[in-house]
PDB file of C-alpha atoms in Angstrom:
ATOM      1  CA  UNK P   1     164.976  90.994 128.205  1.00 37.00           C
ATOM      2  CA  UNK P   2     166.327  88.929 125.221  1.00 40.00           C
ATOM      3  CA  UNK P   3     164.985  88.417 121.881  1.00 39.00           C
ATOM      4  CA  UNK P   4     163.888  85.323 119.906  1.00 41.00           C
ATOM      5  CA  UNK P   5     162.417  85.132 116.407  1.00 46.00           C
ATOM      6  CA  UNK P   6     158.850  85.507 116.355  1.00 47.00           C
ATOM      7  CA  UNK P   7     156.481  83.778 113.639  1.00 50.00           C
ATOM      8  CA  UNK P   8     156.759  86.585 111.063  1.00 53.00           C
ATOM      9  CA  UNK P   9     160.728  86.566 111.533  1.00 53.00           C
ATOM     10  CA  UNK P  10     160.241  90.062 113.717  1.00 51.00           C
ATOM     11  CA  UNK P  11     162.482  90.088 117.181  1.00 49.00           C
ATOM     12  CA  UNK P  12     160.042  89.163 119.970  1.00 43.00           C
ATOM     13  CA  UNK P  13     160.870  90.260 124.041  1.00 43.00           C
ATOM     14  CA  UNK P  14     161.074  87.464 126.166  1.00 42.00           C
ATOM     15  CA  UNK P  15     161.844  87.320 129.658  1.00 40.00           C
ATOM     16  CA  UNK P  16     165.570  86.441 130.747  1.00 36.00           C
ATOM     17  CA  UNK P  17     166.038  83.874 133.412  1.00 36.00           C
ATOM     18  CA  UNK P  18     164.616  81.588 135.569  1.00 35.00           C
ATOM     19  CA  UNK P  19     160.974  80.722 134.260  1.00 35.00           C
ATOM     20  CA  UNK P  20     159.559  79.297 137.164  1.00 39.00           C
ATOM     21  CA  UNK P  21     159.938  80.561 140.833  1.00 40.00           C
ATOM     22  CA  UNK P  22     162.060  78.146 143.034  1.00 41.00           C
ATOM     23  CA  UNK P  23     164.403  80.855 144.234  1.00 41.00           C
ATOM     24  CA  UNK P  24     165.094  81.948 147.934  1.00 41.00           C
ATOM     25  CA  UNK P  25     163.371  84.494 150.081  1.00 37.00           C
ATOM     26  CA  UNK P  26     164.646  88.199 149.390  1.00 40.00           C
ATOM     27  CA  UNK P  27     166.008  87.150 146.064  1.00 40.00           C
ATOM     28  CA  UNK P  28     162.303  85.888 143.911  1.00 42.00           C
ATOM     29  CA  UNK P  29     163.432  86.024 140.481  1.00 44.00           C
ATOM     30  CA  UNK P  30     166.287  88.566 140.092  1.00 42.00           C
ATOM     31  CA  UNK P  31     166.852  87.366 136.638  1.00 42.00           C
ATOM     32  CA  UNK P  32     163.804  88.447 135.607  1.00 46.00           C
ATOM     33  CA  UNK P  33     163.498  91.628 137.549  1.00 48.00           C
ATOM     34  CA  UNK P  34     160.950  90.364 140.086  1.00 53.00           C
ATOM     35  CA  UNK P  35     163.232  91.302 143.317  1.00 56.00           C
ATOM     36  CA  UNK P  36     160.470  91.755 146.526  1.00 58.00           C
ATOM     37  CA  UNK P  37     160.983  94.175 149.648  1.00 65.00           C
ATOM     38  CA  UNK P  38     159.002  94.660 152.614  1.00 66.00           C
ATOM     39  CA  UNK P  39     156.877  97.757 151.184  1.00 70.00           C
ATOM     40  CA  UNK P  40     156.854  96.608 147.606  1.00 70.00           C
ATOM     41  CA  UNK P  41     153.873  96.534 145.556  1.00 71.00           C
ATOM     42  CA  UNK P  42     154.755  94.195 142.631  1.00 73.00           C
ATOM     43  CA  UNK P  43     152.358  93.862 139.390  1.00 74.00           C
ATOM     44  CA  UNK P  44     152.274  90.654 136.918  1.00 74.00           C
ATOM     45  CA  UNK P  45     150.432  90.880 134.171  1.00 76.00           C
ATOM     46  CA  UNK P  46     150.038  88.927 131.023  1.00 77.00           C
ATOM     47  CA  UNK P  47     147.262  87.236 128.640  1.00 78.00           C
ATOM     48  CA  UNK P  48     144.826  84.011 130.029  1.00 78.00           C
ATOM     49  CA  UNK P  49     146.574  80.709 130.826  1.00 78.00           C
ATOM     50  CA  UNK P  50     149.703  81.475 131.141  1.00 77.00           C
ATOM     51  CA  UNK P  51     150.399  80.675 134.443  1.00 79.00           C
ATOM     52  CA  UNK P  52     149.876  83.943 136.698  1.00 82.00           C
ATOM     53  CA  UNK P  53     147.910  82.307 139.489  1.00 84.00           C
ATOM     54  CA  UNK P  54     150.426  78.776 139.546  1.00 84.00           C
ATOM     55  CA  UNK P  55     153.623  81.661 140.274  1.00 83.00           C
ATOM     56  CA  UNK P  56     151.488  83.583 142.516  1.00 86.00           C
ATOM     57  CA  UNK P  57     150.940  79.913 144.049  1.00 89.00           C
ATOM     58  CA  UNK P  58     154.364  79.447 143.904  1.00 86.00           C
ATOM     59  CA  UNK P  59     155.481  82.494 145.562  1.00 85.00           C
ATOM     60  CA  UNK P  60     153.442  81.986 148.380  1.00 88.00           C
ATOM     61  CA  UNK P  61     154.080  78.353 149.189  1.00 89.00           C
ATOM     62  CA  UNK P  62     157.911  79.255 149.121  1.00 85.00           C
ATOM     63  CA  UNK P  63     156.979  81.944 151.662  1.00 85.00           C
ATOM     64  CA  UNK P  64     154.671  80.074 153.703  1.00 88.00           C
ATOM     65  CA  UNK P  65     156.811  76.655 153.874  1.00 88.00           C
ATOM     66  CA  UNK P  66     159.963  79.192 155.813  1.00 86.00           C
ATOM     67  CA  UNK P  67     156.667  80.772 158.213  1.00 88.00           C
ATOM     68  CA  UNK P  68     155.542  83.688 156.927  1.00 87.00           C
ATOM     69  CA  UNK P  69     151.921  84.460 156.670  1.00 89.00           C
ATOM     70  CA  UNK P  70     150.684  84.917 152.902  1.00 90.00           C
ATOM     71  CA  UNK P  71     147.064  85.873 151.750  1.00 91.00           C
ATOM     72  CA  UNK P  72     145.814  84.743 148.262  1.00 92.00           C
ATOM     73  CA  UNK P  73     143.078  86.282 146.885  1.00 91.00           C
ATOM     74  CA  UNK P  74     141.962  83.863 143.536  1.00 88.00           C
ATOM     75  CA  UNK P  75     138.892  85.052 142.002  1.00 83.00           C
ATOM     76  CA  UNK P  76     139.559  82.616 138.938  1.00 82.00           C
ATOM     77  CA  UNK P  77     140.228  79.504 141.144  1.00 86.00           C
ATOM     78  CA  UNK P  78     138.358  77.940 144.156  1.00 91.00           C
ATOM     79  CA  UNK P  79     140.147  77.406 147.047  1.00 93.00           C
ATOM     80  CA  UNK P  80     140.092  73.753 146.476  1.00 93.00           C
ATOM     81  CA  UNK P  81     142.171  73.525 143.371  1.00 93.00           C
ATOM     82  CA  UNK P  82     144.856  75.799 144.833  1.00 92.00           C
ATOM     83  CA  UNK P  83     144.954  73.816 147.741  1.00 94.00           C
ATOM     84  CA  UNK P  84     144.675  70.449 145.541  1.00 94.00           C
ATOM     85  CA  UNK P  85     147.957  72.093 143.541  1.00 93.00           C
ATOM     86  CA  UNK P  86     149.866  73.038 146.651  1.00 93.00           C
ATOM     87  CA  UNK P  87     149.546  69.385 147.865  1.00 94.00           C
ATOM     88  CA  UNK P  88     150.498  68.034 144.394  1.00 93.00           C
ATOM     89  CA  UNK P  89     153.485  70.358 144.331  1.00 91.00           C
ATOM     90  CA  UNK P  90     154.541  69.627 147.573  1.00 91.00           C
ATOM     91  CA  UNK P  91     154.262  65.947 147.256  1.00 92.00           C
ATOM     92  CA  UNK P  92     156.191  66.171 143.251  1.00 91.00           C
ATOM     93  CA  UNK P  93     153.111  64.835 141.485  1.00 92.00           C
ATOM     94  CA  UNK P  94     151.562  65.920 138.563  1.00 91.00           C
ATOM     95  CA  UNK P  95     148.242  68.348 139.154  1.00 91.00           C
ATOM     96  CA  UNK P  96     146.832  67.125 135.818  1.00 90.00           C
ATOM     97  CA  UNK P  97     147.136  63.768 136.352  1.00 92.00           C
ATOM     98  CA  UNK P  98     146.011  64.031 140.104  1.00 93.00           C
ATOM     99  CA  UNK P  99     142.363  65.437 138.427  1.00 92.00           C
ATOM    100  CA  UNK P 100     142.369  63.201 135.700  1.00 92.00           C
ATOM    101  CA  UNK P 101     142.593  60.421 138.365  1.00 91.00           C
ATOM    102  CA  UNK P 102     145.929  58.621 136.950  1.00 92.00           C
ATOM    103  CA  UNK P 103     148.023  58.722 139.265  1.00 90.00           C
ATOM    104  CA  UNK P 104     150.117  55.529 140.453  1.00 91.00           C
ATOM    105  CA  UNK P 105     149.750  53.858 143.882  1.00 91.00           C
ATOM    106  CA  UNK P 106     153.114  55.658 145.195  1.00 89.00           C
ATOM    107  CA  UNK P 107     152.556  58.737 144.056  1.00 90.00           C
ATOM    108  CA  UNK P 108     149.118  58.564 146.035  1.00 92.00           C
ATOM    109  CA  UNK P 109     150.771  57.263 148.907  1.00 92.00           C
ATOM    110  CA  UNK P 110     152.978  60.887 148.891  1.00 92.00           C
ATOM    111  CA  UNK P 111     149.632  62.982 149.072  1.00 93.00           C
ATOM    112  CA  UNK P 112     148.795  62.360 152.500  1.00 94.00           C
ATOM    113  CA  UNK P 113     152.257  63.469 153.682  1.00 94.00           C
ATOM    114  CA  UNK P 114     151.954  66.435 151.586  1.00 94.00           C
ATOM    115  CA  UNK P 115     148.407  67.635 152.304  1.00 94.00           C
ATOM    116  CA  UNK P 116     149.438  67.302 156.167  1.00 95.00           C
ATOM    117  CA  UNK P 117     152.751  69.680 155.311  1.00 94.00           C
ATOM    118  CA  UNK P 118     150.276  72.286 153.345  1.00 94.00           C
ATOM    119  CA  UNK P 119     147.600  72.287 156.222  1.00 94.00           C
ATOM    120  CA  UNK P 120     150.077  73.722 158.585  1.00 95.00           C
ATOM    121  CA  UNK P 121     151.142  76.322 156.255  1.00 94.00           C
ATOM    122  CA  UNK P 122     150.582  79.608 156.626  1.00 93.00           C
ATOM    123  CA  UNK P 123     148.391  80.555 153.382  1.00 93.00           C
ATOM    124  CA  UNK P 124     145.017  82.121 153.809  1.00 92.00           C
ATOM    125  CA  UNK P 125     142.752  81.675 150.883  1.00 93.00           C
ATOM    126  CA  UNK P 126     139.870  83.928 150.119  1.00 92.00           C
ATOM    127  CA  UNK P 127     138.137  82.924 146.745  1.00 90.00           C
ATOM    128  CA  UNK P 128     135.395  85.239 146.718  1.00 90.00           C
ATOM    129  CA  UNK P 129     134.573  86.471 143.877  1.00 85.00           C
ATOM    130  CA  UNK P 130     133.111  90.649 142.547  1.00 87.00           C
ATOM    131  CA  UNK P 131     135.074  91.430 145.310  1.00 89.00           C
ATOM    132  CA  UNK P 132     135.980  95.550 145.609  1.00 90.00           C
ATOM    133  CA  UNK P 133     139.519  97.295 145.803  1.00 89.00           C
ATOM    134  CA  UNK P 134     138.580  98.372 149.174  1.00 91.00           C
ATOM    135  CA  UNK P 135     136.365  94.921 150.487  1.00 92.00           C
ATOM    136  CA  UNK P 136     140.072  93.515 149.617  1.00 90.00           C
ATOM    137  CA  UNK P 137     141.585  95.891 151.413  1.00 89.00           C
ATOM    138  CA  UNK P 138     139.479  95.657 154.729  1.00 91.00           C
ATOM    139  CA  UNK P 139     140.033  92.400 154.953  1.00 91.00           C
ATOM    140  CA  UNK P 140     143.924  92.152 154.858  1.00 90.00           C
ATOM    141  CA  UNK P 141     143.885  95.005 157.518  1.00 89.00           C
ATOM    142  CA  UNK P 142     141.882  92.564 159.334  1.00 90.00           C
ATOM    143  CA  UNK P 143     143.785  89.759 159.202  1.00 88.00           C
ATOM    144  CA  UNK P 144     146.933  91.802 159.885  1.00 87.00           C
ATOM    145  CA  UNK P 145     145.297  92.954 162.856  1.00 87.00           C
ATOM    146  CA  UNK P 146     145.845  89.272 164.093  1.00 85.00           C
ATOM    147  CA  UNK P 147     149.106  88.796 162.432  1.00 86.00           C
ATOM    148  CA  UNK P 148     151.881  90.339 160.419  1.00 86.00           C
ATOM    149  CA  UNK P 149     150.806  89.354 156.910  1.00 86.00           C
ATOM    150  CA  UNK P 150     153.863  89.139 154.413  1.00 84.00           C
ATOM    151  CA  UNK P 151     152.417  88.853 151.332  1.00 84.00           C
ATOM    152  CA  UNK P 152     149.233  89.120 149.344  1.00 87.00           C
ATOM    153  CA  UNK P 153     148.524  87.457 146.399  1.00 87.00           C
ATOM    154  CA  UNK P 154     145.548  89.006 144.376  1.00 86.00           C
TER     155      UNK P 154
END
């Protein structure tokens, strides 16, 4: 952690490092502390809107795009709009732009391309929401019945 000024002139903690994940598999944001093993269970917490969800999102796109099966539970987001920002991630558009319906002819021209790359990735969404600790956990033991699941997003 460093230190910045805060609004009353008090020192305020803030995270050292990279502030958006981009980083390889093993190594997710050692800068920060955020280092990921096989039986690690990792918490991030912080107020609403600040971006949880999009490096949850993050995480498991970088995870899924090298093969290896991810499970995000969003009870905030349909399914829809974390797909819809996967493909404008993958194809280096803007998300807000892509809803607001300004986006130029090329940059629509890279979604196609993109949404085919995100369908064969291996993300499962489950957007479900009042969902229980254990309905959660029954069905990730169900869907690593099928196959090895690397990481879930909740």
């Amino acid at each position: 952690m460093a230190f910045s000024e805060g609004a009353s002139g008090d020192p305020v903690a803030r995270p050292v490092g990279v502030e958006r994940f981009v980083g390889q598999l093993g190594v997710l944001v050692a800068a920060a502390g955020l280092v990921v093993g096989p039986d690690d269970l990792s918490e991030l917490g912080a107020r609403p809107g600040v971006g949880k969800s999009s490096i949850g999102l993050d995480i498991s796109r970088t995870l899924a795009k090298a093969g290896l099966v991810t499970v995000f539970f969003s009870m905030e987001m349909p399914k829809s709009v974390c797909i819809d920002r996967l493909i404008c991630e993958n194809a280096r558009v803007s998300f807000q732009r892509f809803r607001a319906g300004t986006l130029r002819d090329e940059e629509k021209s890279d979604l196609l391309p993109a949404a085919n790359a995100v369908n064969k990735w291996p993300i499962i969404f489950d957007d479900a929401s009042g969902l229980t600790v254990q309905q959660i956990i029954m069905r990730v033991q169900a869907l690593t019945d099928e196959t090895p699941v690397s990481l879930c997003v909740i």
